[in-house]
PDB file of C-alpha atoms and ligand atoms in Angstrom:
ATOM      1  CA  MET A1021      22.358  38.255  -6.875  1.00 36.00           C
ATOM      2  CA  ASP A1022      24.118  41.262  -8.408  1.00 36.00           C
ATOM      3  CA  LYS A1023      21.592  42.910 -10.776  1.00 38.00           C
ATOM      4  CA  ARG A1024      23.944  45.633 -11.988  1.00 36.00           C
ATOM      5  CA  PRO A1025      24.390  45.759 -15.775  1.00 36.00           C
ATOM      6  CA  PRO A1026      27.729  44.376 -16.976  1.00 39.00           C
ATOM      7  CA  GLU A1027      30.456  46.983 -17.174  1.00 40.00           C
ATOM      8  CA  LYS A1028      30.846  48.599 -20.586  1.00 39.00           C
ATOM      9  CA  PRO A1029      33.644  46.660 -22.260  1.00 45.00           C
ATOM     10  CA  ILE A1030      35.432  49.683 -23.696  1.00 57.00           C
ATOM     11  CA  ALA A1031      36.495  52.841 -21.930  1.00 56.00           C
ATOM     12  CA  MET A1032      35.909  56.367 -23.074  1.00 63.00           C
ATOM     13  CA  GLU A1033      37.714  59.465 -22.074  1.00 62.00           C
ATOM     14  CA  LEU A1034      35.623  62.335 -20.702  1.00 61.00           C
ATOM     15  CA  ARG A1035      34.000  63.931 -23.732  1.00 68.00           C
ATOM     16  CA  GLU A1036      31.896  66.853 -24.822  1.00 66.00           C
ATOM     17  CA  SER A1037      29.905  66.847 -28.034  1.00 68.00           C
ATOM     18  CA  ALA A1038      28.796  69.318 -30.669  1.00 61.00           C
ATOM     19  CA  ASP A1039      26.628  67.763 -33.365  1.00 75.00           C
ATOM     20  CA  GLU A1040      28.352  64.486 -34.216  1.00 89.00           C
ATOM     21  CA  LYS A1041      31.838  65.713 -33.341  1.00 92.00           C
ATOM     22  CA  LEU A1042      33.124  64.727 -29.905  1.00 93.00           C
ATOM     23  CA  TYR A1043      35.810  66.689 -28.048  1.00 92.00           C
ATOM     24  CA  SER A1044      38.105  65.244 -25.414  1.00 93.00           C
ATOM     25  CA  PRO A1045      39.812  67.633 -22.977  1.00 92.00           C
ATOM     26  CA  SER A1046      42.925  65.434 -22.942  1.00 92.00           C
ATOM     27  CA  ALA A1047      43.101  65.388 -26.761  1.00 93.00           C
ATOM     28  CA  ALA A1048      42.755  69.195 -26.715  1.00 91.00           C
ATOM     29  CA  ARG A1049      45.869  69.298 -24.499  1.00 93.00           C
ATOM     30  CA  ASN A1050      48.000  66.733 -26.296  1.00 95.00           C
ATOM     31  CA  SER A1051      46.985  66.693 -30.010  1.00 95.00           C
ATOM     32  CA  ALA A1052      49.394  69.437 -31.104  1.00 96.00           C
ATOM     33  CA  LEU A1053      52.224  67.909 -29.031  1.00 97.00           C
ATOM     34  CA  ILE A1054      51.631  64.484 -30.570  1.00 97.00           C
ATOM     35  CA  ALA A1055      51.458  66.005 -34.061  1.00 96.00           C
ATOM     36  CA  ASP A1056      54.818  67.749 -33.442  1.00 96.00           C
ATOM     37  CA  VAL A1057      56.496  64.432 -32.573  1.00 97.00           C
ATOM     38  CA  LEU A1058      54.738  62.275 -35.138  1.00 96.00           C
ATOM     39  CA  SER A1059      54.689  64.474 -38.246  1.00 94.00           C
ATOM     40  CA  PRO A1060      58.476  64.473 -38.828  1.00 94.00           C
ATOM     41  CA  VAL A1061      58.606  60.677 -38.446  1.00 93.00           C
ATOM     42  CA  LEU A1062      56.047  59.895 -41.157  1.00 97.00           C
ATOM     43  CA  PRO A1063      57.483  59.443 -44.666  1.00 96.00           C
ATOM     44  CA  PRO A1064      56.195  61.578 -47.565  1.00 97.00           C
ATOM     45  CA  ASP A1065      52.670  60.578 -48.680  1.00 98.00           C
ATOM     46  CA  ALA A1066      52.427  58.155 -45.753  1.00 98.00           C
ATOM     47  CA  SER A1067      49.341  56.041 -45.286  1.00 98.00           C
ATOM     48  CA  VAL A1068      48.516  55.828 -41.591  1.00 98.00           C
ATOM     49  CA  LEU A1069      46.087  53.584 -39.725  1.00 98.00           C
ATOM     50  CA  GLU A1070      45.066  54.813 -36.288  1.00 98.00           C
ATOM     51  CA  ILE A1071      43.683  52.358 -33.736  1.00 98.00           C
ATOM     52  CA  GLY A1072      41.201  53.470 -31.058  1.00 98.00           C
ATOM     53  CA  SER A1073      40.942  56.981 -32.522  1.00 98.00           C
ATOM     54  CA  GLY A1074      38.225  58.114 -30.085  1.00 97.00           C
ATOM     55  CA  THR A1075      37.052  61.601 -30.983  1.00 96.00           C
ATOM     56  CA  GLY A1076      39.336  61.699 -34.075  1.00 97.00           C
ATOM     57  CA  GLU A1077      41.205  64.815 -32.948  1.00 96.00           C
ATOM     58  CA  HIS A1078      44.706  63.334 -33.291  1.00 97.00           C
ATOM     59  CA  GLY A1079      44.264  62.480 -36.972  1.00 97.00           C
ATOM     60  CA  GLU A1080      42.788  65.920 -37.592  1.00 97.00           C
ATOM     61  CA  ALA A1081      45.799  67.606 -35.942  1.00 96.00           C
ATOM     62  CA  VAL A1082      48.376  65.594 -37.897  1.00 97.00           C
ATOM     63  CA  CYS A1083      46.559  65.997 -41.231  1.00 96.00           C
ATOM     64  CA  SER A1084      46.495  69.759 -40.784  1.00 93.00           C
ATOM     65  CA  THR A1085      50.294  69.847 -40.437  1.00 92.00           C
ATOM     66  CA  ARG A1086      50.923  67.169 -43.096  1.00 95.00           C
ATOM     67  CA  PRO A1087      48.536  67.623 -46.040  1.00 93.00           C
ATOM     68  CA  ASP A1088      50.364  64.901 -48.019  1.00 97.00           C
ATOM     69  CA  ILE A1089      49.346  62.009 -45.772  1.00 97.00           C
ATOM     70  CA  GLN A1090      46.298  59.728 -45.818  1.00 98.00           C
ATOM     71  CA  TRP A1091      45.092  58.975 -42.280  1.00 98.00           C
ATOM     72  CA  THR A1092      42.469  56.298 -41.599  1.00 98.00           C
ATOM     73  CA  PRO A1093      40.939  56.472 -38.105  1.00 98.00           C
ATOM     74  CA  SER A1094      39.186  53.490 -36.505  1.00 98.00           C
ATOM     75  CA  ASP A1095      37.353  52.449 -33.381  1.00 98.00           C
ATOM     76  CA  PRO A1096      35.065  49.630 -32.213  1.00 98.00           C
ATOM     77  CA  ASP A1097      32.720  52.275 -30.765  1.00 97.00           C
ATOM     78  CA  GLU A1098      30.051  53.678 -33.076  1.00 96.00           C
ATOM     79  CA  LEU A1099      29.731  57.137 -31.506  1.00 95.00           C
ATOM     80  CA  SER A1100      33.488  57.561 -31.796  1.00 96.00           C
ATOM     81  CA  ARG A1101      33.368  56.571 -35.458  1.00 97.00           C
ATOM     82  CA  ARG A1102      30.605  59.120 -36.085  1.00 96.00           C
ATOM     83  CA  SER A1103      32.813  61.821 -34.592  1.00 96.00           C
ATOM     84  CA  GLN A1104      35.740  60.653 -36.730  1.00 97.00           C
ATOM     85  CA  ALA A1105      33.507  60.647 -39.838  1.00 97.00           C
ATOM     86  CA  ALA A1106      32.352  64.227 -39.107  1.00 96.00           C
ATOM     87  CA  ARG A1107      35.996  65.334 -38.894  1.00 96.00           C
ATOM     88  CA  ALA A1108      36.878  63.377 -42.049  1.00 97.00           C
ATOM     89  CA  ARG A1109      34.233  65.327 -43.981  1.00 96.00           C
ATOM     90  CA  GLU A1110      36.021  68.586 -43.081  1.00 94.00           C
ATOM     91  CA  THR A1111      39.700  67.594 -43.164  1.00 96.00           C
ATOM     92  CA  SER A1112      41.702  66.837 -46.267  1.00 96.00           C
ATOM     93  CA  GLY A1113      43.657  63.580 -45.915  1.00 98.00           C
ATOM     94  CA  LEU A1114      41.463  62.262 -43.112  1.00 98.00           C
ATOM     95  CA  LYS A1115      39.560  59.248 -44.406  1.00 98.00           C
ATOM     96  CA  ALA A1116      36.300  57.579 -43.379  1.00 98.00           C
ATOM     97  CA  PRO A1117      36.728  55.531 -40.179  1.00 98.00           C
ATOM     98  CA  LEU A1118      36.914  51.749 -40.001  1.00 98.00           C
ATOM     99  CA  GLU A1119      35.293  49.562 -37.375  1.00 98.00           C
ATOM    100  CA  LEU A1120      38.310  47.764 -35.915  1.00 98.00           C
ATOM    101  CA  ASP A1121      38.780  45.898 -32.632  1.00 98.00           C
ATOM    102  CA  VAL A1122      42.408  44.821 -32.473  1.00 98.00           C
ATOM    103  CA  SER A1123      41.690  42.163 -29.855  1.00 97.00           C
ATOM    104  CA  ALA A1124      39.627  40.277 -32.468  1.00 97.00           C
ATOM    105  CA  VAL A1125      41.374  37.428 -34.267  1.00 96.00           C
ATOM    106  CA  GLY A1126      42.225  38.323 -37.877  1.00 96.00           C
ATOM    107  CA  TRP A1127      41.403  42.049 -37.513  1.00 98.00           C
ATOM    108  CA  THR A1128      43.805  42.940 -40.348  1.00 98.00           C
ATOM    109  CA  GLN A1129      42.023  40.739 -42.892  1.00 97.00           C
ATOM    110  CA  GLY A1130      41.090  42.642 -46.053  1.00 97.00           C
ATOM    111  CA  LEU A1131      43.072  45.764 -45.117  1.00 98.00           C
ATOM    112  CA  PRO A1132      45.819  47.184 -47.367  1.00 98.00           C
ATOM    113  CA  ALA A1133      49.411  47.694 -46.166  1.00 98.00           C
ATOM    114  CA  PHE A1134      50.121  50.895 -44.179  1.00 98.00           C
ATOM    115  CA  ASP A1135      53.304  52.905 -43.613  1.00 97.00           C
ATOM    116  CA  ALA A1136      52.479  53.532 -39.949  1.00 98.00           C
ATOM    117  CA  LEU A1137      50.165  52.412 -37.169  1.00 98.00           C
ATOM    118  CA  VAL A1138      49.252  54.968 -34.498  1.00 98.00           C
ATOM    119  CA  CYS A1139      47.656  54.101 -31.159  1.00 98.00           C
ATOM    120  CA  CYS A1140      47.222  56.689 -28.388  1.00 98.00           C
ATOM    121  CA  ASN A1141      45.862  56.017 -24.904  1.00 98.00           C
ATOM    122  CA  VAL A1142      44.403  52.602 -25.656  1.00 98.00           C
ATOM    123  CA  ILE A1143      46.523  49.763 -24.276  1.00 98.00           C
ATOM    124  CA  HIS A1144      46.236  50.773 -20.606  1.00 98.00           C
ATOM    125  CA  ILE A1145      42.473  51.154 -20.740  1.00 97.00           C
ATOM    126  CA  SER A1146      41.711  47.790 -22.296  1.00 97.00           C
ATOM    127  CA  PRO A1147      42.854  44.223 -21.529  1.00 98.00           C
ATOM    128  CA  TRP A1148      46.428  43.149 -22.380  1.00 98.00           C
ATOM    129  CA  GLU A1149      44.947  41.186 -25.341  1.00 98.00           C
ATOM    130  CA  THR A1150      44.508  44.572 -27.044  1.00 98.00           C
ATOM    131  CA  ALA A1151      48.271  45.209 -26.944  1.00 98.00           C
ATOM    132  CA  GLU A1152      48.894  41.642 -28.120  1.00 98.00           C
ATOM    133  CA  GLY A1153      46.439  42.030 -31.019  1.00 98.00           C
ATOM    134  CA  LEU A1154      47.958  45.382 -31.953  1.00 98.00           C
ATOM    135  CA  ALA A1155      51.498  43.975 -32.084  1.00 98.00           C
ATOM    136  CA  ARG A1156      50.419  40.865 -34.029  1.00 98.00           C
ATOM    137  CA  GLY A1157      48.399  42.937 -36.489  1.00 98.00           C
ATOM    138  CA  ALA A1158      51.255  45.416 -36.952  1.00 98.00           C
ATOM    139  CA  ALA A1159      53.480  42.553 -38.094  1.00 97.00           C
ATOM    140  CA  ASP A1160      50.840  41.638 -40.745  1.00 97.00           C
ATOM    141  CA  ILE A1161      49.855  45.046 -41.965  1.00 97.00           C
ATOM    142  CA  LEU A1162      52.902  47.332 -41.983  1.00 97.00           C
ATOM    143  CA  VAL A1163      55.203  47.775 -44.972  1.00 96.00           C
ATOM    144  CA  PRO A1164      58.787  46.510 -44.353  1.00 95.00           C
ATOM    145  CA  GLU A1165      59.987  49.971 -43.223  1.00 94.00           C
ATOM    146  CA  GLY A1166      56.777  50.551 -41.268  1.00 96.00           C
ATOM    147  CA  ARG A1167      56.603  52.199 -37.862  1.00 97.00           C
ATOM    148  CA  ILE A1168      54.303  51.964 -34.865  1.00 98.00           C
ATOM    149  CA  PHE A1169      53.656  55.066 -32.775  1.00 98.00           C
ATOM    150  CA  LEU A1170      52.306  54.541 -29.248  1.00 98.00           C
ATOM    151  CA  TYR A1171      51.393  57.338 -26.867  1.00 98.00           C
ATOM    152  CA  GLY A1172      50.300  57.142 -23.242  1.00 98.00           C
ATOM    153  CA  PRO A1173      51.492  56.511 -19.678  1.00 98.00           C
ATOM    154  CA  PHE A1174      53.920  53.648 -18.951  1.00 98.00           C
ATOM    155  CA  LEU A1175      55.505  52.107 -15.867  1.00 98.00           C
ATOM    156  CA  GLU A1176      59.303  52.355 -15.783  1.00 97.00           C
ATOM    157  CA  GLY A1177      60.282  50.587 -12.554  1.00 95.00           C
ATOM    158  CA  ALA A1178      61.675  52.860  -9.848  1.00 95.00           C
ATOM    159  CA  ASP A1179      61.517  55.801 -12.299  1.00 94.00           C
ATOM    160  CA  THR A1180      57.718  55.593 -12.613  1.00 95.00           C
ATOM    161  CA  ALA A1181      55.995  58.895 -11.849  1.00 96.00           C
ATOM    162  CA  PRO A1182      53.771  58.685  -8.723  1.00 97.00           C
ATOM    163  CA  SER A1183      50.828  60.003 -10.795  1.00 96.00           C
ATOM    164  CA  ASN A1184      51.168  57.009 -13.132  1.00 97.00           C
ATOM    165  CA  LEU A1185      51.168  54.600 -10.154  1.00 98.00           C
ATOM    166  CA  GLU A1186      47.975  56.265  -8.885  1.00 97.00           C
ATOM    167  CA  PHE A1187      46.449  56.104 -12.366  1.00 98.00           C
ATOM    168  CA  ASP A1188      47.376  52.406 -12.577  1.00 98.00           C
ATOM    169  CA  ALA A1189      45.618  51.708  -9.267  1.00 98.00           C
ATOM    170  CA  SER A1190      42.509  53.632 -10.335  1.00 98.00           C
ATOM    171  CA  LEU A1191      42.324  51.767 -13.666  1.00 98.00           C
ATOM    172  CA  LYS A1192      42.664  48.395 -11.919  1.00 98.00           C
ATOM    173  CA  ALA A1193      39.926  49.375  -9.462  1.00 98.00           C
ATOM    174  CA  ARG A1194      37.613  50.031 -12.426  1.00 97.00           C
ATOM    175  CA  ASN A1195      38.608  46.859 -14.257  1.00 98.00           C
ATOM    176  CA  PRO A1196      41.261  44.396 -13.052  1.00 98.00           C
ATOM    177  CA  GLN A1197      42.214  43.694 -16.698  1.00 98.00           C
ATOM    178  CA  TRP A1198      43.212  47.328 -17.282  1.00 98.00           C
ATOM    179  CA  GLY A1199      46.352  49.017 -16.035  1.00 98.00           C
ATOM    180  CA  VAL A1200      49.277  51.215 -17.018  1.00 98.00           C
ATOM    181  CA  ARG A1201      51.610  48.865 -18.897  1.00 98.00           C
ATOM    182  CA  ALA A1202      55.285  48.345 -18.108  1.00 98.00           C
ATOM    183  CA  LEU A1203      57.479  49.752 -20.868  1.00 98.00           C
ATOM    184  CA  GLN A1204      59.596  46.596 -20.586  1.00 98.00           C
ATOM    185  CA  ASP A1205      56.567  44.327 -21.246  1.00 98.00           C
ATOM    186  CA  VAL A1206      55.410  46.435 -24.185  1.00 98.00           C
ATOM    187  CA  THR A1207      58.914  46.494 -25.697  1.00 98.00           C
ATOM    188  CA  GLN A1208      59.203  42.732 -25.267  1.00 98.00           C
ATOM    189  CA  LEU A1209      55.789  42.167 -26.859  1.00 98.00           C
ATOM    190  CA  PHE A1210      56.709  44.201 -29.933  1.00 98.00           C
ATOM    191  CA  GLU A1211      60.139  42.513 -30.124  1.00 97.00           C
ATOM    192  CA  GLN A1212      58.387  39.136 -30.173  1.00 97.00           C
ATOM    193  CA  ASN A1213      56.484  40.410 -33.195  1.00 97.00           C
ATOM    194  CA  GLY A1214      59.587  41.626 -35.046  1.00 97.00           C
ATOM    195  CA  PHE A1215      59.881  45.298 -33.970  1.00 98.00           C
ATOM    196  CA  HIS A1216      62.465  47.184 -31.961  1.00 97.00           C
ATOM    197  CA  LEU A1217      62.043  50.362 -29.929  1.00 98.00           C
ATOM    198  CA  GLU A1218      63.613  53.100 -32.052  1.00 97.00           C
ATOM    199  CA  LYS A1219      62.726  56.128 -29.907  1.00 97.00           C
ATOM    200  CA  ARG A1220      61.330  56.916 -26.450  1.00 98.00           C
ATOM    201  CA  ILE A1221      60.240  60.538 -26.138  1.00 98.00           C
ATOM    202  CA  ALA A1222      59.177  61.993 -22.789  1.00 97.00           C
ATOM    203  CA  MET A1223      55.962  63.987 -23.141  1.00 97.00           C
ATOM    204  CA  PRO A1224      54.160  66.331 -20.716  1.00 96.00           C
ATOM    205  CA  ALA A1225      52.121  64.902 -17.829  1.00 96.00           C
ATOM    206  CA  ASN A1226      54.382  61.839 -17.542  1.00 97.00           C
ATOM    207  CA  ASN A1227      53.339  60.348 -20.856  1.00 98.00           C
ATOM    208  CA  LEU A1228      55.642  58.819 -23.445  1.00 98.00           C
ATOM    209  CA  SER A1229      55.712  58.687 -27.205  1.00 98.00           C
ATOM    210  CA  LEU A1230      57.222  55.395 -28.386  1.00 98.00           C
ATOM    211  CA  ILE A1231      58.291  54.642 -31.927  1.00 98.00           C
ATOM    212  CA  PHE A1232      58.835  51.011 -32.917  1.00 98.00           C
ATOM    213  CA  ARG A1233      60.358  49.911 -36.183  1.00 97.00           C
ATOM    214  CA  ARG A1234      60.763  46.508 -37.796  1.00 89.00           C
ATOM    215  CA  ALA A1235      63.986  44.852 -36.664  1.00 76.00           C
ATOM    216  CA  GLN A1236      66.485  44.224 -39.479  1.00 70.00           C
ATOM    217  CA  ARG A1237      66.489  40.563 -40.512  1.00 61.00           C
TER     218      ARG A1237
HETATM  219  C1  SAM B1208      40.850  56.483 -23.762  1.00 57.11           C
HETATM  220  S1  SAM B1208      40.208  56.390 -25.398  1.00 57.11           S
HETATM  221  C2  SAM B1208      41.524  57.156 -26.358  1.00 57.11           C
HETATM  222  C3  SAM B1208      41.015  57.824 -27.601  1.00 57.11           C
HETATM  223  C4  SAM B1208      42.073  58.566 -28.421  1.00 57.11           C
HETATM  224  N1  SAM B1208      43.038  57.659 -28.989  1.00 57.11           N
HETATM  225  C5  SAM B1208      42.761  59.606 -27.581  1.00 57.11           C
HETATM  226  O1  SAM B1208      43.931  59.430 -27.217  1.00 57.11           O
HETATM  227  O2  SAM B1208      42.135  60.634 -27.288  1.00 57.11           O
HETATM  228  C6  SAM B1208      40.414  54.671 -25.762  1.00 57.11           C
HETATM  229  C7  SAM B1208      39.833  54.295 -27.116  1.00 57.11           C
HETATM  230  O3  SAM B1208      40.253  52.959 -27.417  1.00 57.11           O
HETATM  231  C8  SAM B1208      39.195  52.268 -28.032  1.00 57.11           C
HETATM  232  N2  SAM B1208      39.420  50.827 -27.830  1.00 57.11           N
HETATM  233  C9  SAM B1208      39.240  50.110 -26.699  1.00 57.11           C
HETATM  234  N3  SAM B1208      39.505  48.807 -26.915  1.00 57.11           N
HETATM  235  C10 SAM B1208      39.880  48.701 -28.213  1.00 57.11           C
HETATM  236  C11 SAM B1208      40.268  47.616 -29.037  1.00 57.11           C
HETATM  237  N4  SAM B1208      40.319  46.369 -28.560  1.00 57.11           N
HETATM  238  N5  SAM B1208      40.577  47.851 -30.338  1.00 57.11           N
HETATM  239  C12 SAM B1208      40.533  49.113 -30.825  1.00 57.11           C
HETATM  240  N6  SAM B1208      40.168  50.189 -30.099  1.00 57.11           N
HETATM  241  C13 SAM B1208      39.844  49.991 -28.804  1.00 57.11           C
HETATM  242  C14 SAM B1208      37.947  52.824 -27.331  1.00 57.11           C
HETATM  243  O4  SAM B1208      36.772  52.615 -28.093  1.00 57.11           O
HETATM  244  C15 SAM B1208      38.301  54.292 -27.160  1.00 57.11           C
HETATM  245  O5  SAM B1208      37.865  55.085 -28.253  1.00 57.11           O
END
């Protein structure tokens, strides 16, 4: 009988810590780049909900370039939320984190409407139900002009970068339910929930920024 403990259900990036704040080397590389793409897209005084915020560095980076916005980080993981809370205490516009698991049924219940949902590096490192819950929840929680910002690696058929194919294989070896998602599947999922892909922005290291917007009725 296999006596190994069950695999941790959520994945963490490699992290370093100082007091309660956690630091992720990948967030150190991409936070400013993400802030550059995202900040101009957010309307004045935007309220933003971030899903799977991890260390909280992305919200911190955007709030420091856009002091008008209100950014609420979230994560199912307690240590991540502590790191986000430590950053929120020091950063104007960054609010206390919420405990949110978007694969849970009814995760939007009791939340106010938001102008934007942000989700970086989450849907490939969790089961597909996470992407489904995110898209369903976005339809419930976003204002009519609301936008969804996704960041991470994606598969794009024959144009897929070899490093993303290798990453996909390594994720699946860790957990068969994980994997780099096909852009086509993600676009279709959001379309089924009433959003269209407004922008696809190539980012360093073969990542993409994707901006979805509600389709006109
Ligand atoms: C690889 S980390 C990315 C953290 C951060 N967004 C970044 O880009 O640095 C993935 C994060 O997604 C969170 N996560 C995993 N499954 C989730 C779910 N079902 N709902 C919300 N967050 C989830 C994890 O707790 C973790 O903090």
